Amino acid sequence: ENLGVGRDVEEQGSAYNSLRPVHAWRLRSDSRSQLFKISQVQVAENMTEVKAQTNEAMTRPMSLASVQTKLDDVSRGLLRICKDIETDNHSGEDVNIRLLLHGTKVAFLRSLLASGLDEKFSDGLFGKGTYLAEDASKIDQYCTSDPGEEGHATVEGLNKLHHDLYAKNGLQHPGSVHYAVVCAIVIGMPIYTKDGESHLQDPGMGVFATAEKRQLAAVPDSDPPVRYHT
């Protein structure tokens, strides 16, 4: 439903109504895997605190429920292959690890693959942070195309990206393509909103801790305050 709008269409000057996968790569970093595991432990501790403070007679916050996405069926299979991202004490389900998608300009891709997603560079309707989606057609709006070798003169670093992804792996560049980054995410306790301002479950509650929209609000009645994770 989101195809036909966005950077990619503006760039190409024509709309399209389907997407077709061409190649897939798995990239991992030992250091970033360790950071990912540490974040799981921190999130699990937060969720345990909130659960312990929740009176059994009360309705538990929506944020403590298992998160469901459109990618769950395929996620389970891929996450089974990537067992190295889980800690010894916590499964992915404990902290709502899910696979989500991120789209970006091709000029930023090599840096992103080397250093990971960085919320300091992102901003939008829902505040300062990294934006991900469950629909490929949604993240496609934020992509620019990799035109192949003809783009070497106009897109900085494109020849190095082609070497890393294609030549080094014995692959031929297929022509004009866009890249979707599939990310394993520790969702933890999410806050839900439709307008970027108010909590969907409690409209009187704001989504953010400050007007700067950099940090999310605290889970109601958590003491000391435990902030929503996503």
PDB file of C-alpha atoms in Angstrom:
ATOM      1  CA  GLU A   1       0.000   0.000   0.000  1.00  0.00           C
ATOM      2  CA  ASN A   2       3.014   2.310   0.421  1.00  0.00           C
ATOM      3  CA  LEU A   3       4.628   1.643  -2.944  1.00  0.00           C
ATOM      4  CA  GLY A   4       4.705   4.474  -5.449  1.00  0.00           C
ATOM      5  CA  VAL A   5       5.845   7.263  -3.102  1.00  0.00           C
ATOM      6  CA  GLY A   6       9.134   8.321  -1.548  1.00  0.00           C
ATOM      7  CA  ARG A   7      12.748   9.018  -2.500  1.00  0.00           C
ATOM      8  CA  ASP A   8      13.079   6.070  -4.824  1.00  0.00           C
ATOM      9  CA  VAL A   9      10.110   7.078  -6.971  1.00  0.00           C
ATOM     10  CA  GLU A  10      11.169  10.729  -7.064  1.00  0.00           C
ATOM     11  CA  GLU A  11      14.621   9.624  -8.164  1.00  0.00           C
ATOM     12  CA  GLN A  12      13.456   7.268 -10.903  1.00  0.00           C
ATOM     13  CA  GLY A  13      10.509   9.353 -12.028  1.00  0.00           C
ATOM     14  CA  SER A  14       8.163   6.385 -12.312  1.00  0.00           C
ATOM     15  CA  ALA A  15       6.049   4.352  -9.913  1.00  0.00           C
ATOM     16  CA  TYR A  16       6.063   0.570  -9.506  1.00  0.00           C
ATOM     17  CA  ASN A  17       3.792  -1.892  -7.720  1.00  0.00           C
ATOM     18  CA  SER A  18       6.028  -4.762  -6.616  1.00  0.00           C
ATOM     19  CA  LEU A  19       9.393  -5.563  -5.021  1.00  0.00           C
ATOM     20  CA  ARG A  20      11.584  -8.569  -5.837  1.00  0.00           C
ATOM     21  CA  PRO A  21      14.485  -9.839  -3.688  1.00  0.00           C
ATOM     22  CA  VAL A  22      17.739 -10.343  -5.591  1.00  0.00           C
ATOM     23  CA  HIS A  23      20.529 -11.052  -3.076  1.00  0.00           C
ATOM     24  CA  ALA A  24      20.853 -11.431   0.691  1.00  0.00           C
ATOM     25  CA  TRP A  25      23.903 -11.114   2.941  1.00  0.00           C
ATOM     26  CA  ARG A  26      24.368 -11.814   6.627  1.00  0.00           C
ATOM     27  CA  LEU A  27      26.774  -9.438   8.354  1.00  0.00           C
ATOM     28  CA  ARG A  28      27.823  -9.720  11.964  1.00  0.00           C
ATOM     29  CA  SER A  29      30.314  -8.145  14.327  1.00  0.00           C
ATOM     30  CA  ASP A  30      31.574  -9.816  17.505  1.00  0.00           C
ATOM     31  CA  SER A  31      31.693  -6.498  19.356  1.00  0.00           C
ATOM     32  CA  ARG A  32      28.182  -5.471  18.305  1.00  0.00           C
ATOM     33  CA  SER A  33      26.889  -8.948  19.180  1.00  0.00           C
ATOM     34  CA  GLN A  34      28.223  -8.431  22.699  1.00  0.00           C
ATOM     35  CA  LEU A  35      26.516  -5.041  22.952  1.00  0.00           C
ATOM     36  CA  PHE A  36      23.298  -6.654  21.743  1.00  0.00           C
ATOM     37  CA  LYS A  37      23.510  -9.293  24.459  1.00  0.00           C
ATOM     38  CA  ILE A  38      24.200  -6.663  27.124  1.00  0.00           C
ATOM     39  CA  SER A  39      21.116  -4.727  25.995  1.00  0.00           C
ATOM     40  CA  GLN A  40      19.048  -7.916  26.370  1.00  0.00           C
ATOM     41  CA  VAL A  41      20.166  -8.279  29.987  1.00  0.00           C
ATOM     42  CA  GLN A  42      19.405  -4.615  30.748  1.00  0.00           C
ATOM     43  CA  VAL A  43      15.966  -4.792  29.122  1.00  0.00           C
ATOM     44  CA  ALA A  44      15.150  -8.071  30.885  1.00  0.00           C
ATOM     45  CA  GLU A  45      16.035  -6.499  34.242  1.00  0.00           C
ATOM     46  CA  ASN A  46      13.758  -3.512  33.485  1.00  0.00           C
ATOM     47  CA  MET A  47      10.861  -5.787  32.523  1.00  0.00           C
ATOM     48  CA  THR A  48      11.327  -7.907  35.646  1.00  0.00           C
ATOM     49  CA  GLU A  49      11.176  -4.764  37.810  1.00  0.00           C
ATOM     50  CA  VAL A  50       7.953  -3.579  36.182  1.00  0.00           C
ATOM     51  CA  LYS A  51       6.332  -7.015  36.435  1.00  0.00           C
ATOM     52  CA  ALA A  52       7.241  -7.240  40.116  1.00  0.00           C
ATOM     53  CA  GLN A  53       5.617  -3.856  40.797  1.00  0.00           C
ATOM     54  CA  THR A  54       2.414  -4.708  38.967  1.00  0.00           C
ATOM     55  CA  ASN A  55      -0.405  -5.770  41.265  1.00  0.00           C
ATOM     56  CA  GLU A  56      -1.933  -9.055  40.077  1.00  0.00           C
ATOM     57  CA  ALA A  57      -5.403  -7.538  40.454  1.00  0.00           C
ATOM     58  CA  MET A  58      -4.568  -4.785  37.979  1.00  0.00           C
ATOM     59  CA  THR A  59      -4.472  -5.003  34.210  1.00  0.00           C
ATOM     60  CA  ARG A  60      -0.886  -5.342  33.153  1.00  0.00           C
ATOM     61  CA  PRO A  61       0.401  -2.665  30.794  1.00  0.00           C
ATOM     62  CA  MET A  62       0.155  -3.422  27.076  1.00  0.00           C
ATOM     63  CA  SER A  63       3.942  -2.971  27.024  1.00  0.00           C
ATOM     64  CA  LEU A  64       4.489  -6.248  28.909  1.00  0.00           C
ATOM     65  CA  ALA A  65       2.610  -8.335  26.360  1.00  0.00           C
ATOM     66  CA  SER A  66       4.396 -10.270  23.632  1.00  0.00           C
ATOM     67  CA  VAL A  67       4.907  -8.026  20.596  1.00  0.00           C
ATOM     68  CA  GLN A  68       3.434  -9.228  17.326  1.00  0.00           C
ATOM     69  CA  THR A  69       4.590  -8.081  13.875  1.00  0.00           C
ATOM     70  CA  LYS A  70       3.841  -9.018  10.278  1.00  0.00           C
ATOM     71  CA  LEU A  71       7.317 -10.550  10.054  1.00  0.00           C
ATOM     72  CA  ASP A  72       6.932 -12.981  12.958  1.00  0.00           C
ATOM     73  CA  ASP A  73       6.622 -16.159  10.864  1.00  0.00           C
ATOM     74  CA  VAL A  74       9.806 -15.553   8.909  1.00  0.00           C
ATOM     75  CA  SER A  75      11.509 -14.057  11.971  1.00  0.00           C
ATOM     76  CA  ARG A  76      11.223 -17.272  13.973  1.00  0.00           C
ATOM     77  CA  GLY A  77      13.055 -19.245  11.294  1.00  0.00           C
ATOM     78  CA  LEU A  78      15.826 -16.698  10.863  1.00  0.00           C
ATOM     79  CA  LEU A  79      16.267 -16.113  14.586  1.00  0.00           C
ATOM     80  CA  ARG A  80      16.690 -19.866  15.120  1.00  0.00           C
ATOM     81  CA  ILE A  81      19.657 -19.701  12.741  1.00  0.00           C
ATOM     82  CA  CYS A  82      21.046 -16.676  14.619  1.00  0.00           C
ATOM     83  CA  LYS A  83      21.062 -18.229  18.095  1.00  0.00           C
ATOM     84  CA  ASP A  84      24.328 -16.446  18.836  1.00  0.00           C
ATOM     85  CA  ILE A  85      22.370 -13.220  19.438  1.00  0.00           C
ATOM     86  CA  GLU A  86      20.653 -14.621  22.542  1.00  0.00           C
ATOM     87  CA  THR A  87      22.138 -14.696  26.033  1.00  0.00           C
ATOM     88  CA  ASP A  88      22.446 -17.808  28.176  1.00  0.00           C
ATOM     89  CA  ASN A  89      19.765 -16.552  30.597  1.00  0.00           C
ATOM     90  CA  HIS A  90      17.246 -14.890  28.280  1.00  0.00           C
ATOM     91  CA  SER A  91      15.473 -16.093  25.163  1.00  0.00           C
ATOM     92  CA  GLY A  92      14.408 -13.724  22.427  1.00  0.00           C
ATOM     93  CA  GLU A  93      10.790 -14.027  23.542  1.00  0.00           C
ATOM     94  CA  ASP A  94      11.632 -12.784  27.043  1.00  0.00           C
ATOM     95  CA  VAL A  95      12.613  -9.367  25.731  1.00  0.00           C
ATOM     96  CA  ASN A  96      10.647  -9.311  22.466  1.00  0.00           C
ATOM     97  CA  ILE A  97      13.501  -9.758  19.999  1.00  0.00           C
ATOM     98  CA  ARG A  98      12.057  -9.271  16.527  1.00  0.00           C
ATOM     99  CA  LEU A  99      13.316  -8.748  12.998  1.00  0.00           C
ATOM    100  CA  LEU A 100      12.398  -5.365  11.509  1.00  0.00           C
ATOM    101  CA  LEU A 101      13.424  -3.457   8.381  1.00  0.00           C
ATOM    102  CA  HIS A 102      15.316  -0.225   7.820  1.00  0.00           C
ATOM    103  CA  GLY A 103      15.685   1.738   4.582  1.00  0.00           C
ATOM    104  CA  THR A 104      18.343   4.338   3.831  1.00  0.00           C
ATOM    105  CA  LYS A 105      20.167   6.212   1.100  1.00  0.00           C
ATOM    106  CA  VAL A 106      22.714   4.047  -0.694  1.00  0.00           C
ATOM    107  CA  ALA A 107      25.422   6.648   0.085  1.00  0.00           C
ATOM    108  CA  PHE A 108      24.995   5.885   3.822  1.00  0.00           C
ATOM    109  CA  LEU A 109      24.833   2.105   3.537  1.00  0.00           C
ATOM    110  CA  ARG A 110      28.522   1.178   3.826  1.00  0.00           C
ATOM    111  CA  SER A 111      28.924   3.277   6.983  1.00  0.00           C
ATOM    112  CA  LEU A 112      25.721   1.808   8.430  1.00  0.00           C
ATOM    113  CA  LEU A 113      26.885  -1.765   7.785  1.00  0.00           C
ATOM    114  CA  ALA A 114      30.247  -1.045   9.420  1.00  0.00           C
ATOM    115  CA  SER A 115      29.027   0.839  12.491  1.00  0.00           C
ATOM    116  CA  GLY A 116      25.379  -0.140  12.920  1.00  0.00           C
ATOM    117  CA  LEU A 117      22.325   2.067  13.245  1.00  0.00           C
ATOM    118  CA  ASP A 118      22.892   5.297  15.181  1.00  0.00           C
ATOM    119  CA  GLU A 119      19.881   7.148  16.600  1.00  0.00           C
ATOM    120  CA  LYS A 120      21.924  10.353  16.898  1.00  0.00           C
ATOM    121  CA  PHE A 121      21.615  10.872  13.140  1.00  0.00           C
ATOM    122  CA  SER A 122      17.850  10.287  12.910  1.00  0.00           C
ATOM    123  CA  ASP A 123      14.813  12.458  13.469  1.00  0.00           C
ATOM    124  CA  GLY A 124      11.156  12.438  12.445  1.00  0.00           C
ATOM    125  CA  LEU A 125       7.511  12.653  13.505  1.00  0.00           C
ATOM    126  CA  PHE A 126       8.037  10.159  16.320  1.00  0.00           C
ATOM    127  CA  GLY A 127      11.080  11.881  17.787  1.00  0.00           C
ATOM    128  CA  LYS A 128      14.838  11.432  17.601  1.00  0.00           C
ATOM    129  CA  GLY A 129      15.710   7.805  17.100  1.00  0.00           C
ATOM    130  CA  THR A 130      16.189   4.955  14.653  1.00  0.00           C
ATOM    131  CA  TYR A 131      13.132   4.213  12.526  1.00  0.00           C
ATOM    132  CA  LEU A 132      12.203   0.665  11.551  1.00  0.00           C
ATOM    133  CA  ALA A 133       9.143  -0.960   9.996  1.00  0.00           C
ATOM    134  CA  GLU A 134       7.522  -4.323   9.374  1.00  0.00           C
ATOM    135  CA  ASP A 135       6.568  -3.484   5.761  1.00  0.00           C
ATOM    136  CA  ALA A 136       9.175  -3.533   2.979  1.00  0.00           C
ATOM    137  CA  SER A 137       6.963  -1.120   1.056  1.00  0.00           C
ATOM    138  CA  LYS A 138       7.264   1.387   3.913  1.00  0.00           C
ATOM    139  CA  ILE A 139      11.042   1.404   4.248  1.00  0.00           C
ATOM    140  CA  ASP A 140      11.301   1.483   0.459  1.00  0.00           C
ATOM    141  CA  GLN A 141      10.100   5.101   0.663  1.00  0.00           C
ATOM    142  CA  TYR A 142      13.378   6.086   2.324  1.00  0.00           C
ATOM    143  CA  CYS A 143      15.725   4.299  -0.080  1.00  0.00           C
ATOM    144  CA  THR A 144      17.698   5.620  -3.029  1.00  0.00           C
ATOM    145  CA  SER A 145      18.836   3.323  -5.795  1.00  0.00           C
ATOM    146  CA  ASP A 146      22.212   1.746  -6.425  1.00  0.00           C
ATOM    147  CA  PRO A 147      22.450   2.051 -10.223  1.00  0.00           C
ATOM    148  CA  GLY A 148      25.473  -0.227 -10.580  1.00  0.00           C
ATOM    149  CA  GLU A 149      28.853   0.747 -12.006  1.00  0.00           C
ATOM    150  CA  GLU A 150      27.461   3.839 -13.708  1.00  0.00           C
ATOM    151  CA  GLY A 151      26.917   5.329 -10.261  1.00  0.00           C
ATOM    152  CA  HIS A 152      30.591   5.224  -9.243  1.00  0.00           C
ATOM    153  CA  ALA A 153      31.153   8.762 -10.475  1.00  0.00           C
ATOM    154  CA  THR A 154      28.132  10.267  -8.697  1.00  0.00           C
ATOM    155  CA  VAL A 155      27.726   8.311  -5.418  1.00  0.00           C
ATOM    156  CA  GLU A 156      30.627   8.572  -2.972  1.00  0.00           C
ATOM    157  CA  GLY A 157      32.020   5.220  -1.867  1.00  0.00           C
ATOM    158  CA  LEU A 158      29.794   3.185  -4.187  1.00  0.00           C
ATOM    159  CA  ASN A 159      32.714   1.318  -5.764  1.00  0.00           C
ATOM    160  CA  LYS A 160      33.851   0.200  -2.279  1.00  0.00           C
ATOM    161  CA  LEU A 161      30.317  -0.938  -1.415  1.00  0.00           C
ATOM    162  CA  HIS A 162      30.197  -2.962  -4.638  1.00  0.00           C
ATOM    163  CA  HIS A 163      33.523  -4.569  -3.782  1.00  0.00           C
ATOM    164  CA  ASP A 164      32.382  -5.511  -0.260  1.00  0.00           C
ATOM    165  CA  LEU A 165      28.987  -6.903  -1.237  1.00  0.00           C
ATOM    166  CA  TYR A 166      29.510  -8.273  -4.737  1.00  0.00           C
ATOM    167  CA  ALA A 167      33.098  -8.736  -5.960  1.00  0.00           C
ATOM    168  CA  LYS A 168      34.352 -10.119  -2.633  1.00  0.00           C
ATOM    169  CA  ASN A 169      31.538 -12.703  -2.662  1.00  0.00           C
ATOM    170  CA  GLY A 170      31.837 -13.637  -6.327  1.00  0.00           C
ATOM    171  CA  LEU A 171      28.533 -11.967  -7.230  1.00  0.00           C
ATOM    172  CA  GLN A 172      27.549  -9.921 -10.257  1.00  0.00           C
ATOM    173  CA  HIS A 173      25.808  -6.616  -9.634  1.00  0.00           C
ATOM    174  CA  PRO A 174      22.203  -7.086 -10.873  1.00  0.00           C
ATOM    175  CA  GLY A 175      21.648  -3.497 -12.028  1.00  0.00           C
ATOM    176  CA  SER A 176      19.490  -0.877 -10.340  1.00  0.00           C
ATOM    177  CA  VAL A 177      18.667  -2.103  -6.810  1.00  0.00           C
ATOM    178  CA  HIS A 178      17.602  -0.795  -3.412  1.00  0.00           C
ATOM    179  CA  TYR A 179      18.792  -2.174  -0.074  1.00  0.00           C
ATOM    180  CA  ALA A 180      16.618  -3.232   2.871  1.00  0.00           C
ATOM    181  CA  VAL A 181      18.529  -3.721   6.118  1.00  0.00           C
ATOM    182  CA  VAL A 182      17.041  -6.554   8.206  1.00  0.00           C
ATOM    183  CA  CYS A 183      17.743  -5.852  11.877  1.00  0.00           C
ATOM    184  CA  ALA A 184      17.398  -7.980  15.003  1.00  0.00           C
ATOM    185  CA  ILE A 185      15.835  -5.617  17.549  1.00  0.00           C
ATOM    186  CA  VAL A 186      15.342  -5.868  21.312  1.00  0.00           C
ATOM    187  CA  ILE A 187      11.909  -4.236  21.480  1.00  0.00           C
ATOM    188  CA  GLY A 188      11.508  -4.784  25.209  1.00  0.00           C
ATOM    189  CA  MET A 189       8.567  -2.704  26.485  1.00  0.00           C
ATOM    190  CA  PRO A 190       7.122  -0.605  23.651  1.00  0.00           C
ATOM    191  CA  ILE A 191       4.891   2.431  23.988  1.00  0.00           C
ATOM    192  CA  TYR A 192       2.143   2.607  21.352  1.00  0.00           C
ATOM    193  CA  THR A 193       1.043   5.803  19.598  1.00  0.00           C
ATOM    194  CA  LYS A 194      -0.651   6.899  16.393  1.00  0.00           C
ATOM    195  CA  ASP A 195       0.051  10.620  16.521  1.00  0.00           C
ATOM    196  CA  GLY A 196       3.557  10.652  17.961  1.00  0.00           C
ATOM    197  CA  GLU A 197       2.351  12.593  21.002  1.00  0.00           C
ATOM    198  CA  SER A 198      -0.096  10.589  23.137  1.00  0.00           C
ATOM    199  CA  HIS A 199      -0.055   7.039  24.487  1.00  0.00           C
ATOM    200  CA  LEU A 200      -2.557   4.869  22.599  1.00  0.00           C
ATOM    201  CA  GLN A 201      -3.519   2.983  25.766  1.00  0.00           C
ATOM    202  CA  ASP A 202      -3.680   6.116  27.926  1.00  0.00           C
ATOM    203  CA  PRO A 203      -4.428   9.224  25.772  1.00  0.00           C
ATOM    204  CA  GLY A 204      -3.756  11.538  28.714  1.00  0.00           C
ATOM    205  CA  MET A 205      -0.159  10.367  28.886  1.00  0.00           C
ATOM    206  CA  GLY A 206       2.582  11.759  26.663  1.00  0.00           C
ATOM    207  CA  VAL A 207       4.926   9.514  24.689  1.00  0.00           C
ATOM    208  CA  PHE A 208       8.123  11.422  25.467  1.00  0.00           C
ATOM    209  CA  ALA A 209       9.871  12.404  28.668  1.00  0.00           C
ATOM    210  CA  THR A 210      10.805  15.872  27.353  1.00  0.00           C
ATOM    211  CA  ALA A 211       9.814  18.287  24.593  1.00  0.00           C
ATOM    212  CA  GLU A 212      13.055  17.427  22.812  1.00  0.00           C
ATOM    213  CA  LYS A 213      11.558  13.996  21.980  1.00  0.00           C
ATOM    214  CA  ARG A 214      14.790  12.144  22.607  1.00  0.00           C
ATOM    215  CA  GLN A 215      13.831   9.932  25.553  1.00  0.00           C
ATOM    216  CA  LEU A 216      10.588   7.991  25.997  1.00  0.00           C
ATOM    217  CA  ALA A 217       8.279   8.360  28.988  1.00  0.00           C
ATOM    218  CA  ALA A 218       8.435   6.151  32.057  1.00  0.00           C
ATOM    219  CA  VAL A 219       6.094   3.205  32.549  1.00  0.00           C
ATOM    220  CA  PRO A 220       3.277   4.427  34.829  1.00  0.00           C
ATOM    221  CA  ASP A 221       3.741   3.636  38.534  1.00  0.00           C
ATOM    222  CA  SER A 222       7.247   2.223  38.042  1.00  0.00           C
ATOM    223  CA  ASP A 223       9.425   3.190  41.011  1.00  0.00           C
ATOM    224  CA  PRO A 224      12.190   4.056  40.409  1.00  0.00           C
ATOM    225  CA  PRO A 225      11.028   5.125  36.936  1.00  0.00           C
ATOM    226  CA  VAL A 226      11.624   2.544  34.190  1.00  0.00           C
ATOM    227  CA  ARG A 227      11.408   4.011  30.694  1.00  0.00           C
ATOM    228  CA  TYR A 228       9.780   2.384  27.708  1.00  0.00           C
ATOM    229  CA  HIS A 229      12.377   0.879  25.428  1.00  0.00           C
ATOM    230  CA  THR A 230      10.814   1.483  21.986  1.00  0.00           C
TER     231      THR A 230
END
